[in-house]
Amino acid sequence: QHPKHDVAVLQLPEGLDANFVPETVLATTTDWESDPPEPGLLIRAVGFPHAAQFKPSPAGFPLTRLGCIASFPPESLPTFLVDYNTFEGDSGGPVYFETVTNNQSSFKILGLVSGQHMLDERYQLVYQSGLIRKRLGLAIVVSSTAILETLTQLDQPEQ
């Protein structure tokens, strides 16, 4: 688990027959510095919106949705905002962008969804009061650099 940010990794047993996304698709500090993503950059987000109530496919595959970066990723903080129709169940899902060079497609993971922004509105009537929560459609994304920092902890002995 990352000491400051909402990121955790698991080391899976050797010999497990599964397809994994290679670590090399995570955007590194160098990637962020050489070609920083800016607001408006189209991204894709993968997740399980309202997983308890909605099954996107019988095989259990997640949904991929399109959005865009909504805020400048700050250099001092490892989070930024992405504008897409996010829901509970999207947390932990990757946010990535695709590039095409010489008819070759590749992608970089910019981070993972760790939450969403909500707007709470309180109301007071004569005989009733309450709270209405509205989704703002803004995902809070922890940058890939925090993921990479967490992965390096796997190689270190426990203290």
Coordinates of C-alpha atoms in Angstrom, one line a residue:
Q1 CA 0.0 0.0 0.0
H2 CA 1.2 3.5 -0.8
P3 CA 2.0 5.4 2.4
K4 CA 0.1 8.6 1.2
H5 CA -2.2 7.8 -1.7
D6 CA -5.1 5.4 -2.4
V7 CA -3.1 2.8 -4.2
A8 CA -2.3 -0.8 -3.3
V9 CA -0.8 -3.7 -5.2
L10 CA -0.8 -7.5 -4.7
Q11 CA 2.0 -9.8 -5.6
L12 CA 0.4 -12.9 -7.2
P13 CA 1.9 -16.3 -7.0
E14 CA 4.4 -17.4 -9.6
G15 CA 3.1 -19.7 -12.3
L16 CA -0.3 -18.1 -12.3
D17 CA -1.6 -18.5 -15.9
A18 CA -3.2 -15.0 -16.5
N19 CA -2.8 -12.1 -18.9
F20 CA -1.4 -9.0 -17.2
V21 CA -1.0 -5.5 -18.4
P22 CA 2.8 -4.9 -18.4
E23 CA 4.3 -2.3 -16.1
T24 CA 5.8 -0.6 -19.1
V25 CA 2.4 0.8 -20.1
L26 CA 2.3 3.0 -17.0
A27 CA 3.3 6.6 -17.7
T28 CA 6.6 7.3 -16.0
T29 CA 7.8 10.6 -14.6
T30 CA 9.8 11.1 -17.8
D31 CA 6.6 10.5 -19.9
W32 CA 4.8 13.1 -17.7
E33 CA 7.6 15.6 -18.1
S34 CA 8.2 15.1 -21.9
D35 CA 4.6 15.1 -23.0
P36 CA 2.4 16.3 -20.2
P37 CA -1.3 15.5 -20.6
E38 CA -3.4 18.6 -20.8
P39 CA -7.1 19.4 -20.2
G40 CA -9.2 18.2 -23.1
L41 CA -7.0 15.2 -23.9
L42 CA -9.3 12.3 -24.7
I43 CA -9.0 9.3 -22.4
R44 CA -10.6 6.0 -21.8
A45 CA -11.6 4.7 -18.4
V46 CA -12.4 1.1 -17.6
G47 CA -14.6 0.1 -14.7
F48 CA -17.6 -1.7 -13.3
P49 CA -20.3 1.1 -12.8
H50 CA -22.8 0.1 -10.1
A51 CA -21.4 -3.5 -10.2
A52 CA -23.9 -4.8 -7.6
Q53 CA -26.9 -3.7 -9.8
F54 CA -25.5 -3.8 -13.3
K55 CA -23.7 -6.6 -15.2
P56 CA -22.2 -5.2 -18.4
S57 CA -21.6 -8.6 -19.9
P58 CA -22.2 -12.3 -19.0
A59 CA -18.5 -12.9 -19.0
G60 CA -17.9 -10.2 -16.4
F61 CA -15.9 -7.8 -18.6
P62 CA -15.8 -4.2 -17.5
L63 CA -17.1 -1.3 -19.5
T64 CA -14.8 1.2 -21.3
R65 CA -16.0 4.8 -21.5
L66 CA -14.7 7.9 -23.1
G67 CA -13.9 11.1 -21.3
C68 CA -11.3 13.8 -21.1
I69 CA -8.8 15.2 -18.7
A70 CA -10.6 18.1 -16.8
S71 CA -7.8 19.6 -14.8
F72 CA -4.1 20.2 -15.2
P73 CA -2.3 17.4 -13.4
P74 CA -0.5 19.3 -10.7
E75 CA 3.2 18.5 -10.3
S76 CA 3.1 18.6 -6.5
L77 CA 0.0 16.4 -6.1
P78 CA -0.5 13.0 -7.6
T79 CA -4.2 13.4 -8.5
F80 CA -6.1 15.0 -11.3
L81 CA -9.7 15.2 -12.5
V82 CA -11.2 13.4 -15.5
D83 CA -14.6 14.3 -16.9
Y84 CA -16.6 11.2 -17.7
N85 CA -19.8 9.6 -16.5
T86 CA -18.2 7.9 -13.4
F87 CA -20.0 5.8 -10.8
E88 CA -19.4 3.7 -7.7
G89 CA -17.6 0.6 -8.9
D90 CA -15.2 2.5 -11.2
S91 CA -12.6 2.8 -8.4
G92 CA -9.4 1.1 -9.1
G93 CA -10.0 1.1 -12.9
P94 CA -7.3 2.4 -15.2
V95 CA -7.4 5.7 -17.1
Y96 CA -5.4 5.7 -20.3
F97 CA -4.9 7.4 -23.6
E98 CA -4.1 6.0 -27.0
T99 CA -1.5 7.3 -29.5
V100 CA -1.1 6.3 -33.1
T101 CA 2.3 6.7 -34.8
N102 CA 3.1 5.3 -38.3
N103 CA -0.2 3.3 -38.1
Q104 CA 1.0 1.7 -34.9
S105 CA -1.3 2.1 -31.9
S106 CA -0.1 2.2 -28.3
F107 CA -1.4 3.3 -25.0
K108 CA -0.2 4.7 -21.7
I109 CA -2.0 4.4 -18.4
L110 CA -2.1 7.8 -16.7
G111 CA -3.6 6.5 -13.4
L112 CA -6.4 4.8 -11.7
V113 CA -9.8 6.1 -10.4
S114 CA -9.9 6.6 -6.7
G115 CA -13.2 8.4 -6.2
Q116 CA -15.6 10.9 -7.7
H117 CA -16.8 14.4 -6.8
M118 CA -20.3 14.9 -5.5
L119 CA -22.5 17.9 -4.9
D120 CA -24.5 17.8 -1.6
E121 CA -27.5 20.0 -1.4
R122 CA -29.5 20.3 1.8
Y123 CA -33.1 21.4 1.7
Q124 CA -35.5 22.5 4.5
L125 CA -39.2 22.4 4.0
V126 CA -41.9 23.1 6.6
Y127 CA -42.4 19.4 7.5
Q128 CA -39.3 17.8 5.9
S129 CA -35.6 18.3 5.5
G130 CA -33.0 16.2 3.8
L131 CA -30.0 15.9 1.6
I132 CA -29.7 15.3 -2.1
R133 CA -26.4 14.0 -3.5
K134 CA -25.6 14.7 -7.2
R135 CA -22.8 13.2 -9.2
L136 CA -20.7 15.8 -10.9
G137 CA -19.2 13.4 -13.4
L138 CA -15.7 14.1 -12.3
A139 CA -13.4 11.2 -11.4
I140 CA -10.5 11.7 -9.1
V141 CA -7.5 9.9 -10.6
V142 CA -4.3 9.0 -8.8
S143 CA -1.4 9.3 -11.2
S144 CA 0.6 6.4 -12.6
T145 CA 3.7 7.7 -10.7
A146 CA 2.0 6.8 -7.4
I147 CA 1.3 3.3 -8.8
L148 CA 4.9 2.9 -9.9
E149 CA 6.1 4.0 -6.4
T150 CA 3.8 1.4 -4.9
L151 CA 5.1 -1.3 -7.2
T152 CA 8.7 -0.6 -6.1
Q153 CA 7.7 -1.5 -2.5
L154 CA 7.2 -5.1 -3.7
D155 CA 10.9 -5.4 -4.2
Q156 CA 11.8 -4.1 -0.8
P157 CA 12.0 -6.3 2.3
E158 CA 9.2 -5.8 4.8
Q159 CA 10.0 -3.7 7.9

